[in-house]
PDB file of C-alpha atoms and ligand atoms in Angstrom:
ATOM      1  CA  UNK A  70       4.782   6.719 -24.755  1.00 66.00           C
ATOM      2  CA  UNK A  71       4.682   2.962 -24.799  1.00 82.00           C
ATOM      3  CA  UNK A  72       3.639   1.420 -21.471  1.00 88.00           C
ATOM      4  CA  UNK A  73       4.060  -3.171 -21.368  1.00 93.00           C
ATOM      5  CA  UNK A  74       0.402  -3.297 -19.414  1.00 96.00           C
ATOM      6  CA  UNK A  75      -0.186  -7.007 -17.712  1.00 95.00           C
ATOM      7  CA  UNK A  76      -2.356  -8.851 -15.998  1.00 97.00           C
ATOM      8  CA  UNK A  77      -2.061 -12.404 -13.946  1.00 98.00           C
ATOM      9  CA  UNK A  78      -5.217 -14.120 -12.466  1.00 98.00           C
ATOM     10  CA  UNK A  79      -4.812 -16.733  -9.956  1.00 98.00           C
ATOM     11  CA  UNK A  80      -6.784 -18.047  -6.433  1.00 98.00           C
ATOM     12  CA  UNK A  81      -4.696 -18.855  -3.633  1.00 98.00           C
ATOM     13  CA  UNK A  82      -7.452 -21.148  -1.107  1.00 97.00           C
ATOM     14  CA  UNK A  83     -10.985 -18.692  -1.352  1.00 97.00           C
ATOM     15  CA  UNK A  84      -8.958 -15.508  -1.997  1.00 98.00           C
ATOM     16  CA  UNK A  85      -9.187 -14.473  -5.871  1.00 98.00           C
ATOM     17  CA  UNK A  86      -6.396 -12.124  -6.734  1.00 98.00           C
ATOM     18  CA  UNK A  87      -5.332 -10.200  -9.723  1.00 98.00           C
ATOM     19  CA  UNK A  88      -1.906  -8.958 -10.035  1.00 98.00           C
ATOM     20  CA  UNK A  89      -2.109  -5.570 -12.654  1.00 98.00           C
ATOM     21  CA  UNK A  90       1.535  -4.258 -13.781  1.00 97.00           C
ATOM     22  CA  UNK A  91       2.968  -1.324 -15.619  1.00 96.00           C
ATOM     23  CA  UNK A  92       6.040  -0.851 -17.017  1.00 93.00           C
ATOM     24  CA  UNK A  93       7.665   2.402 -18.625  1.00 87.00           C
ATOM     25  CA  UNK A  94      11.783   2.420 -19.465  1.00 83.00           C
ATOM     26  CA  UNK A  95      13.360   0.992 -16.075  1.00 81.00           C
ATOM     27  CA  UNK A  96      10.363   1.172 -13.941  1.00 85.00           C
ATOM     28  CA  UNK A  97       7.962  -1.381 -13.728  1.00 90.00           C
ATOM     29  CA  UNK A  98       5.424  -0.936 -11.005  1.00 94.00           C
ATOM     30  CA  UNK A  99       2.745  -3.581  -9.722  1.00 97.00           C
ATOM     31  CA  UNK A 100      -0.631  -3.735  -7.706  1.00 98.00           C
ATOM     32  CA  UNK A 101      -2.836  -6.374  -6.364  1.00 98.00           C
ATOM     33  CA  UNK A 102      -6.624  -6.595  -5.770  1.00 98.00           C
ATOM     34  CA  UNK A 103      -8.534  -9.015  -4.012  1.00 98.00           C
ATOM     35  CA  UNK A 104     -11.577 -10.790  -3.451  1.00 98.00           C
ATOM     36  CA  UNK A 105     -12.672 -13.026  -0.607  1.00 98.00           C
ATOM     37  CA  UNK A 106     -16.086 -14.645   0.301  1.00 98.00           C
ATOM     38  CA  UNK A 107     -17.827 -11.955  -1.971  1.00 98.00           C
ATOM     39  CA  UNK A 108     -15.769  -8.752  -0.912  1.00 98.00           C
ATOM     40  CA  UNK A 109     -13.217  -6.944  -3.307  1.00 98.00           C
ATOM     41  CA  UNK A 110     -10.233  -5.398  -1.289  1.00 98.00           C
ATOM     42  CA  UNK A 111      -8.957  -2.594  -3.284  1.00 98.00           C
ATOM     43  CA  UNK A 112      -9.610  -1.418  -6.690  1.00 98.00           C
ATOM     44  CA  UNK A 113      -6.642  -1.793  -9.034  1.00 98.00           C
ATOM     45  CA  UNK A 114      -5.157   1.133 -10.806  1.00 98.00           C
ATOM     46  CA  UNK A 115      -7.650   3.264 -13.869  1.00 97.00           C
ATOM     47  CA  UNK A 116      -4.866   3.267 -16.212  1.00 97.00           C
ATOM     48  CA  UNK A 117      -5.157  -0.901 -15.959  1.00 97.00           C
ATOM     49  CA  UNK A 118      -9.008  -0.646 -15.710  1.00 97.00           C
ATOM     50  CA  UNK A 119      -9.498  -2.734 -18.202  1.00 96.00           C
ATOM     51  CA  UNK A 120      -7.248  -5.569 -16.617  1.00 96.00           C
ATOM     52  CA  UNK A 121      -8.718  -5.293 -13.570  1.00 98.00           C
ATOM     53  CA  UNK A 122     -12.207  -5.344 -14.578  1.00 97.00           C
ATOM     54  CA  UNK A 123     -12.346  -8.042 -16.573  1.00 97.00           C
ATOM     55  CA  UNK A 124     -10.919  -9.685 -13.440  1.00 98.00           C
ATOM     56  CA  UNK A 125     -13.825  -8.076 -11.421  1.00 98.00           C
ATOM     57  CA  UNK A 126     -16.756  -8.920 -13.907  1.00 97.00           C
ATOM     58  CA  UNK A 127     -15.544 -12.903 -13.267  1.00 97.00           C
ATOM     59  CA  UNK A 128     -16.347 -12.447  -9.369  1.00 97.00           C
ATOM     60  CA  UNK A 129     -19.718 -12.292  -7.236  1.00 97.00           C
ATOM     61  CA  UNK A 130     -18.893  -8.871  -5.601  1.00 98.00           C
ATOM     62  CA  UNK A 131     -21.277  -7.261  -2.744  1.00 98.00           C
ATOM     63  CA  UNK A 132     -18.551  -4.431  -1.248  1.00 98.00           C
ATOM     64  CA  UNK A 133     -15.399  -2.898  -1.949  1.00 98.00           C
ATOM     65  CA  UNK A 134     -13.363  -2.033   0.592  1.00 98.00           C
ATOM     66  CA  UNK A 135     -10.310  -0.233   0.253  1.00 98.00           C
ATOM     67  CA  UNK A 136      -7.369   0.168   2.404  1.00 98.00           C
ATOM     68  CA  UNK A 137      -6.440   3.595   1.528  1.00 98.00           C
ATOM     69  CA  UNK A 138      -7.074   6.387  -0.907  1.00 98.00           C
ATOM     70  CA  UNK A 139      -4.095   6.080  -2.772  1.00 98.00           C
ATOM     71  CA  UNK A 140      -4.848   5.756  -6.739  1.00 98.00           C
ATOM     72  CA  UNK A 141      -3.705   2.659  -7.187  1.00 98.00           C
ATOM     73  CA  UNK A 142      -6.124   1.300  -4.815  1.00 98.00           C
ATOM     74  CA  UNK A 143      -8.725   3.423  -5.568  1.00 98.00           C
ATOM     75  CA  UNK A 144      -8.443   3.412  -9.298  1.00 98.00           C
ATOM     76  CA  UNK A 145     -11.500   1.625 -10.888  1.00 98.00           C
ATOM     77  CA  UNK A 146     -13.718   2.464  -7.468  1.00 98.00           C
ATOM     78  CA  UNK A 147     -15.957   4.736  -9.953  1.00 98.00           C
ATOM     79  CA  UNK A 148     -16.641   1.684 -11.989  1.00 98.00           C
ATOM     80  CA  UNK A 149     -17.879  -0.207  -9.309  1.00 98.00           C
ATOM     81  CA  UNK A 150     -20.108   2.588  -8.370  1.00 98.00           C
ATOM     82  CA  UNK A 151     -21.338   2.824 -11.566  1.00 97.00           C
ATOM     83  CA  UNK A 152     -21.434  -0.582 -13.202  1.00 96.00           C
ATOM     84  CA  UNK A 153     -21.881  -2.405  -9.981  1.00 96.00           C
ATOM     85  CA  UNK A 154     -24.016  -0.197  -7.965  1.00 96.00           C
ATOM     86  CA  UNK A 155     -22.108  -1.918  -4.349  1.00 98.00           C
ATOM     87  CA  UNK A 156     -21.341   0.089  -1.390  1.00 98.00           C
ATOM     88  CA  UNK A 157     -17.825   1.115  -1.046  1.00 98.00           C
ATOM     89  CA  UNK A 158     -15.523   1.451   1.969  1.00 98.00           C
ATOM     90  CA  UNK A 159     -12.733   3.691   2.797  1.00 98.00           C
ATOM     91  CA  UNK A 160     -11.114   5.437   5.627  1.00 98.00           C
ATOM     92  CA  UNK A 161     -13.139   8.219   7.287  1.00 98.00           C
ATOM     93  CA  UNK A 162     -10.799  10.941   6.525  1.00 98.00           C
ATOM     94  CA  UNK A 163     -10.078  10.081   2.703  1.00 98.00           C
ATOM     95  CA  UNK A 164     -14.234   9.828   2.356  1.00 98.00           C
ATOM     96  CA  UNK A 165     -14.627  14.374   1.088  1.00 98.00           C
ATOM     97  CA  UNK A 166     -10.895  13.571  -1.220  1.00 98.00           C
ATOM     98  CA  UNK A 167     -12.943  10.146  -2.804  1.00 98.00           C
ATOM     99  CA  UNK A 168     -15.755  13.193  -4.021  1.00 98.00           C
ATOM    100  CA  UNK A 169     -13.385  14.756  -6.591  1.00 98.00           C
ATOM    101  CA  UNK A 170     -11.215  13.788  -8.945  1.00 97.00           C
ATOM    102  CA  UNK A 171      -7.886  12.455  -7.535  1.00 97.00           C
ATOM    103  CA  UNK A 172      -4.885  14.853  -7.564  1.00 95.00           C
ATOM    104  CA  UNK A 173      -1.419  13.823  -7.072  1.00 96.00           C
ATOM    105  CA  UNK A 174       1.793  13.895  -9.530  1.00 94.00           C
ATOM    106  CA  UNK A 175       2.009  13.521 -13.184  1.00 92.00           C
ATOM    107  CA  UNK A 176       4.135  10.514 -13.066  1.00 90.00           C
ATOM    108  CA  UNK A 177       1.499   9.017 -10.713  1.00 93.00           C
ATOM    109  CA  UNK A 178      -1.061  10.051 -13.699  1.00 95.00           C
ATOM    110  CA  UNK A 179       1.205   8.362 -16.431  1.00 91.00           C
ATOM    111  CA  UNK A 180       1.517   5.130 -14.196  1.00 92.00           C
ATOM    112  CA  UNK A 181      -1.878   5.068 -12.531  1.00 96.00           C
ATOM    113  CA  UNK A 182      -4.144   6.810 -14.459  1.00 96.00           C
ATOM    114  CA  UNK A 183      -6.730   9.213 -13.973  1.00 97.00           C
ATOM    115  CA  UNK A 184      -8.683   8.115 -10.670  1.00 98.00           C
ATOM    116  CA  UNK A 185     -12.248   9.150 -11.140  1.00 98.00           C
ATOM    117  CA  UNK A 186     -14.524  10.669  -8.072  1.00 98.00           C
ATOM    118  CA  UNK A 187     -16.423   8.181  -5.983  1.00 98.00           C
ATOM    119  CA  UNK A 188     -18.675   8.377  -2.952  1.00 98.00           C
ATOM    120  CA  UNK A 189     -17.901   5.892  -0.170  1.00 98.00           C
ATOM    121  CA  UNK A 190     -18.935   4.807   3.238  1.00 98.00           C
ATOM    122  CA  UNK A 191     -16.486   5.174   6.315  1.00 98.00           C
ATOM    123  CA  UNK A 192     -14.853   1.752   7.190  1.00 98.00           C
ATOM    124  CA  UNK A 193     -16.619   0.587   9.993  1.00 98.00           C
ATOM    125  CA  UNK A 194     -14.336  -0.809  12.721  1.00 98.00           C
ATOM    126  CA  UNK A 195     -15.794  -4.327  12.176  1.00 98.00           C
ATOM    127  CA  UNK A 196     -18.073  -6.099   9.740  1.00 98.00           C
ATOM    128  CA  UNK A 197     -18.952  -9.487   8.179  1.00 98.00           C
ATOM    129  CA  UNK A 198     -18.812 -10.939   4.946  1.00 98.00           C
ATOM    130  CA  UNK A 199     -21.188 -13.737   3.840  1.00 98.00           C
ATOM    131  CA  UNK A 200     -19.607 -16.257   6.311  1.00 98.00           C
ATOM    132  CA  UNK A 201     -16.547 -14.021   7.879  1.00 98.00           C
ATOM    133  CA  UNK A 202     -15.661 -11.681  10.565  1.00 98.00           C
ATOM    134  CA  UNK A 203     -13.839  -8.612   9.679  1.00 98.00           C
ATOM    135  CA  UNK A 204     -11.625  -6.047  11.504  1.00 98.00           C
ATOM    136  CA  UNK A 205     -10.275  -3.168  10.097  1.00 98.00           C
ATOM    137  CA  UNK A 206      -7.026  -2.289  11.971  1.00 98.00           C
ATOM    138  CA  UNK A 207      -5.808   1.684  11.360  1.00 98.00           C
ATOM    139  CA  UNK A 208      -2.523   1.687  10.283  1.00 98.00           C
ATOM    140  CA  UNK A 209      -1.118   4.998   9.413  1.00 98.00           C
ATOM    141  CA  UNK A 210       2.637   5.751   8.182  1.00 98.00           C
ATOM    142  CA  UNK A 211       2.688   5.141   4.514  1.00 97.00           C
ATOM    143  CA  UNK A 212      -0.497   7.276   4.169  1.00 97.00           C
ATOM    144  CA  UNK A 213      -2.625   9.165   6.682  1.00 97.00           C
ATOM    145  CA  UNK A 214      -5.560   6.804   6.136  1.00 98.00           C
ATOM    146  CA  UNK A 215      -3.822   3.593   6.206  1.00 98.00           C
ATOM    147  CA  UNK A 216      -6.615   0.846   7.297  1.00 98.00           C
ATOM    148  CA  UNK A 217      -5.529  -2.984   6.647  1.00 98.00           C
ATOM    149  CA  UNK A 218      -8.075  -5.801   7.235  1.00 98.00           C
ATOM    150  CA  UNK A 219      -8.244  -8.894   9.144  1.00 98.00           C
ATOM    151  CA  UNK A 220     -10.124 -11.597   8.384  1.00 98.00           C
ATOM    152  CA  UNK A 221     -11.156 -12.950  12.187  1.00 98.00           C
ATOM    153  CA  UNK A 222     -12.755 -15.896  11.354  1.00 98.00           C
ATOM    154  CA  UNK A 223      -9.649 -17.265   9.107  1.00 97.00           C
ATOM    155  CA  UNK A 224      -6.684 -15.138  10.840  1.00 97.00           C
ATOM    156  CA  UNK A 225      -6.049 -14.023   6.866  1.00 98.00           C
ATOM    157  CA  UNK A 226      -4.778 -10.226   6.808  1.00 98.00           C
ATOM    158  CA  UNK A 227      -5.024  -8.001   4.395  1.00 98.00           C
ATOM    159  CA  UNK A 228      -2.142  -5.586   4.875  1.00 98.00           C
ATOM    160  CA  UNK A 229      -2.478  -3.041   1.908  1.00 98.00           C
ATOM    161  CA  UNK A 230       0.521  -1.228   1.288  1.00 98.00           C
ATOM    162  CA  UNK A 231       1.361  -1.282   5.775  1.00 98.00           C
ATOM    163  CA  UNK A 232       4.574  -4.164   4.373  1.00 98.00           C
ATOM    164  CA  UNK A 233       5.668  -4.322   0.590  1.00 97.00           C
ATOM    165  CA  UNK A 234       8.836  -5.406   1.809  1.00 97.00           C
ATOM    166  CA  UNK A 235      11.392  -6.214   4.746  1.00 98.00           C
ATOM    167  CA  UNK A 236      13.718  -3.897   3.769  1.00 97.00           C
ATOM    168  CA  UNK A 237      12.701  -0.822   2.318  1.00 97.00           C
ATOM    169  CA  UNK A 238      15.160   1.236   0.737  1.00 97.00           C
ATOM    170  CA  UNK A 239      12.989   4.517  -0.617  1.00 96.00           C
ATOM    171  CA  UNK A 240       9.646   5.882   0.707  1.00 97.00           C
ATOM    172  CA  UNK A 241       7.595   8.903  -0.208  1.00 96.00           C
ATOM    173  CA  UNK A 242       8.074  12.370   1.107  1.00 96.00           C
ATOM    174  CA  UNK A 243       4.481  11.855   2.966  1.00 95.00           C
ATOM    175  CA  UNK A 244       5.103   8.826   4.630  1.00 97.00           C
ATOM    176  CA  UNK A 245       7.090   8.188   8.451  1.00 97.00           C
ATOM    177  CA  UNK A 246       8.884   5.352   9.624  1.00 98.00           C
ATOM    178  CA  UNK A 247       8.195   6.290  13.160  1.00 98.00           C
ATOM    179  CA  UNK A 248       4.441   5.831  12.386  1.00 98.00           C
ATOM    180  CA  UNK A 249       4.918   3.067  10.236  1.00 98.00           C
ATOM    181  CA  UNK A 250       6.908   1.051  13.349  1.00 98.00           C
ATOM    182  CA  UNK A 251       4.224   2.144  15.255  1.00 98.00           C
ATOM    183  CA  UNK A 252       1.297   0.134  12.796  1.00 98.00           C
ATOM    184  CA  UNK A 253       3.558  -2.624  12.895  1.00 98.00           C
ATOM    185  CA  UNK A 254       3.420  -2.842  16.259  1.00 98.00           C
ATOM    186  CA  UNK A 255      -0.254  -2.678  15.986  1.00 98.00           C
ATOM    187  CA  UNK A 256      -0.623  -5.515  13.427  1.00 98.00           C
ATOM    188  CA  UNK A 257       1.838  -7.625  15.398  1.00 98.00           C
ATOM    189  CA  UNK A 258      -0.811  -7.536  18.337  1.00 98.00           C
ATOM    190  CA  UNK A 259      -3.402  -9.577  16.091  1.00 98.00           C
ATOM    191  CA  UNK A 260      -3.712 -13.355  15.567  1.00 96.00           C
ATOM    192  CA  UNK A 261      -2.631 -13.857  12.171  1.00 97.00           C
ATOM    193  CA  UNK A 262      -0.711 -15.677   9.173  1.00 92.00           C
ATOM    194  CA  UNK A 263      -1.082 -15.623   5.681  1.00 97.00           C
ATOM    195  CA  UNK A 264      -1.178 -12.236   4.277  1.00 98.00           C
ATOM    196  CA  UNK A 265      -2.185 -10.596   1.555  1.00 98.00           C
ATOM    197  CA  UNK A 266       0.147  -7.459   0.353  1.00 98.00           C
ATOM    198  CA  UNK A 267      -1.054  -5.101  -2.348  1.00 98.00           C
ATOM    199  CA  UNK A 268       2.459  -5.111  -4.003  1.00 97.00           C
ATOM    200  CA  UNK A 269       4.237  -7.662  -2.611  1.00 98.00           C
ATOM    201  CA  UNK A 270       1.216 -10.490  -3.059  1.00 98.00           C
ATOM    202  CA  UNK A 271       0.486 -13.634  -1.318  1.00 98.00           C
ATOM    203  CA  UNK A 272       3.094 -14.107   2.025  1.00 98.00           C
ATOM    204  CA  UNK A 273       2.783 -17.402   3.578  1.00 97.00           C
ATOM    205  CA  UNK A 274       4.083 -16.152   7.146  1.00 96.00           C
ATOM    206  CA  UNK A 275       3.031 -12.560   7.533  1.00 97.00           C
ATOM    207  CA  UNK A 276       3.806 -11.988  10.828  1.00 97.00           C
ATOM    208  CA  UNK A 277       7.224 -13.198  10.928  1.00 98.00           C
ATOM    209  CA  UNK A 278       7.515 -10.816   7.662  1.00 98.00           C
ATOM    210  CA  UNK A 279       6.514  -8.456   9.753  1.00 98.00           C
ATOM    211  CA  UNK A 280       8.770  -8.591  12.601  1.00 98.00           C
ATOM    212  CA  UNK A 281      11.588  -8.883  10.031  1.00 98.00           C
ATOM    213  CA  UNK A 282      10.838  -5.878   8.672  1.00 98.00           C
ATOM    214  CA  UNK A 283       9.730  -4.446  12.072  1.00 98.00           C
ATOM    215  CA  UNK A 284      13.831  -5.339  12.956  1.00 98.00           C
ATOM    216  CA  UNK A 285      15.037  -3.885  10.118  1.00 98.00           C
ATOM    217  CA  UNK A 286      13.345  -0.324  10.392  1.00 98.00           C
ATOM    218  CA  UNK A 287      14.205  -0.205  13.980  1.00 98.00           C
ATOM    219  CA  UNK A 288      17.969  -0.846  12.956  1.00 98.00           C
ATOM    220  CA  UNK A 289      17.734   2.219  10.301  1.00 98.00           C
ATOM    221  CA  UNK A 290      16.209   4.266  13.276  1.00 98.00           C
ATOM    222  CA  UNK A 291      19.061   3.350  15.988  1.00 98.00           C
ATOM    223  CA  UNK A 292      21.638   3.983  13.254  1.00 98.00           C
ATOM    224  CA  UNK A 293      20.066   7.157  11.404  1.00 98.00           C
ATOM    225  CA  UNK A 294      19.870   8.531  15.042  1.00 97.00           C
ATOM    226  CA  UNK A 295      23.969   7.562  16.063  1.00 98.00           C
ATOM    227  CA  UNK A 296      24.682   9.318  12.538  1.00 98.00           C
ATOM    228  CA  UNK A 297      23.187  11.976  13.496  1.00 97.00           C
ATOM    229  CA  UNK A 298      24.202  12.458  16.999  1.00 96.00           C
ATOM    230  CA  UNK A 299      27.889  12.559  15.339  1.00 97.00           C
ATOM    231  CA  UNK A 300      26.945  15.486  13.457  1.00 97.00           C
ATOM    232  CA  UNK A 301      26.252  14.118   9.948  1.00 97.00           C
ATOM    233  CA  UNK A 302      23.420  15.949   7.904  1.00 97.00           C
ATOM    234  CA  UNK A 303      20.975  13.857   5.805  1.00 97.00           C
ATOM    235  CA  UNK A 304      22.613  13.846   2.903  1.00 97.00           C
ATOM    236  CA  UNK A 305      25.849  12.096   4.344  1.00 98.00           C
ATOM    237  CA  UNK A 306      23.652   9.619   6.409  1.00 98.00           C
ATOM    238  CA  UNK A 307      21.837   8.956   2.839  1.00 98.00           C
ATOM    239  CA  UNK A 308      25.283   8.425   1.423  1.00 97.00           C
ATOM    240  CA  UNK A 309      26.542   6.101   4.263  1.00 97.00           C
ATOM    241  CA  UNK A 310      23.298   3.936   4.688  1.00 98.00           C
ATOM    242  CA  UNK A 311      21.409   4.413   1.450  1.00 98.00           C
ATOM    243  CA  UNK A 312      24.171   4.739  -1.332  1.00 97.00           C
ATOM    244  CA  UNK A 313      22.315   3.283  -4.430  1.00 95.00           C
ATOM    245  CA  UNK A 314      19.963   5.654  -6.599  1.00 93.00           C
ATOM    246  CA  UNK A 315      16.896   3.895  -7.785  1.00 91.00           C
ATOM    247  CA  UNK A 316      15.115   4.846 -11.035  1.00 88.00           C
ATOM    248  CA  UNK A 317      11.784   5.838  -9.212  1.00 90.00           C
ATOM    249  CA  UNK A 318      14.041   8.748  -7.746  1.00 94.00           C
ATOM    250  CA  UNK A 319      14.336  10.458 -10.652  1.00 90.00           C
ATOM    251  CA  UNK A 320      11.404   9.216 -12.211  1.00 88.00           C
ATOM    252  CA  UNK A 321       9.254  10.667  -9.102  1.00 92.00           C
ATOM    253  CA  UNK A 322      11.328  13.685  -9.171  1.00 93.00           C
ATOM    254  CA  UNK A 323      12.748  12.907  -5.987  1.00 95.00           C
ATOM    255  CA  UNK A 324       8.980  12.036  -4.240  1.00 96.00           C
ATOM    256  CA  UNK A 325      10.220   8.645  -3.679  1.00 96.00           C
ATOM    257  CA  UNK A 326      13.963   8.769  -2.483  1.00 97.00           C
ATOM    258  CA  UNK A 327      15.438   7.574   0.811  1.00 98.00           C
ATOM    259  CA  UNK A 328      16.470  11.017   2.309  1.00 97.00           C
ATOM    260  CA  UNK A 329      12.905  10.675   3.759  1.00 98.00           C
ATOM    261  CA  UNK A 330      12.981   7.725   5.363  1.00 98.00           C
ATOM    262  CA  UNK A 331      15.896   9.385   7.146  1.00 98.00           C
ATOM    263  CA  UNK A 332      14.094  13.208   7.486  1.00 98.00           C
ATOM    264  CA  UNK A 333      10.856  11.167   8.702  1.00 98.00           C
ATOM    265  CA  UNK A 334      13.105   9.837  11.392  1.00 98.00           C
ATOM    266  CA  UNK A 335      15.021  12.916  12.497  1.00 97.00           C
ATOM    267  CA  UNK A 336      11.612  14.890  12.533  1.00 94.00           C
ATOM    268  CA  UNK A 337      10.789  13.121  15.963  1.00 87.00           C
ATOM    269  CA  UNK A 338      14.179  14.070  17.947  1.00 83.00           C
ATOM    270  CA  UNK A 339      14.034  17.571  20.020  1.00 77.00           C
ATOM    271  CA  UNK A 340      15.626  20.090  18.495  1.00 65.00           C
ATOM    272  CA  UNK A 341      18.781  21.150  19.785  1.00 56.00           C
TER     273      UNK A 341
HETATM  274 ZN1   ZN B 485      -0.252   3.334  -1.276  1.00 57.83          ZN
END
């Protein structure tokens, strides 16, 4: 199989970033990683290890913390452990999953890589860097651990994969937009600004991307729930209000597809 692997270095103010990205036929995927006043935020994907450390090996680097267990955040966490000997923070309940080998999908193998066991720390609520305050803010919805991180002293956030974009079309079968709305919520409570996305990058106005996106998923709600009340099923709500197919549907074998941004909606209405 023949994957186009990149990498793009850059610094935007003190934040270092590296931008890793994989593409295979029609779907090209993407992940950041960061590092600010001697912390990394996330860990890149394995399958781009070598990108990313290369990218790592230029930084001074006393922690890793990571805003959720998923593999492309997770994915060259071993190496710190072993070639960096740094502690490593992650979400509480994702700390016995870190211990083995991760297991999810084969097309998440293909793309990601192999994500090798790790031992970490539990994210304490706050912390400092060399000359910041920290708090980590638990944002559940895309994944049960969800945990982005606010820079106090600067107002920088560090959303991990809580935004991605305004308007998002397909989701995974484990995550909610109910939960998700309620994060944003959350986040929108904090003093911030710039932001830092895992996928989508560097966003100059973060919380105004927020509450755009905030509007937008409470939209899908009121409608998914009128569609319903008028008897339609999911599949006919899917058709009226999500009628493209995107490649990662298939691709996934239907783990990312927009019937569950709709099912994660309908899940929270009594039954009748
Ligand atoms: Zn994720």
């Amino acid at each position: 199989m023949f994957f186009q692997k990149k990498i793009e270095k850059g610094t935007i103010g003190d934040v270092a970033y590296a931008n890793g990205s994989i593409k295979f036929q029609s779907v090209k995927l993407n992940v950041y990683a960061y590092v600010i006043d001697g912390i990394a935020i996330d860990a890149g994907a394995q399958s781009l290890a070598k990108q990313f450390e290369t990218f790592f090996d230029e930084q001074s680097i006393d922690a890793l913390y990571c805003t959720h267990i998923h593999e492309d955040h997770t994915g060259c966490a071993a190496w710190f452990q072993q070639q960096r000997n740094i502690p490593i923070f992650l979400p509480s309940i994702s700390l016995p999953n870190a211990l083995k080998k991760g297991d999810y999908p084969l097309y998440r193998q293909i793309f990601w890589g192999k994500r090798r066991a790790f031992t970490a720390n539990p994210v304490p609520e706050t912390f400092q860097s060399r000359s910041y305050n920290w708090k980590s803010i638990f944002t559940p919805g895309h994944s049960a651990d969800h945990t982005a991180y606010l820079n106090t002293s600067t107002g920088q956030l560090f959303s991990g994969d809580l935004f991605v974009q305004v308007r998002t079309k397909v989701i995974m079968d484990s995550e909610s937009i109910p939960q998700i709305i309620d994060s944003i919520k959350q986040i929108l409570s904090y003093d911030f600004k710039e932001m830092f996305c895992n996928h989508a990058g560097y966003i100059k106005d973060g919380k105004q991307m927020f509450k755009e996106k905030l509007d937008y998923l409470n939209q899908i709600t009121y409608e998914v729930k009128k569609f319903n009340q008028q008897g339609m099923d999911v599949a006919a709500i899917q058709q009226q209000l999500f009628p493209r197919k995107y490649p990662i549907t298939s691709f996934s074998r239907g783990q990312w597809d927009s019937k569950h941004i709709i099912t994660s909606i309908l899940k929270t209405l009594p039954v009748r």
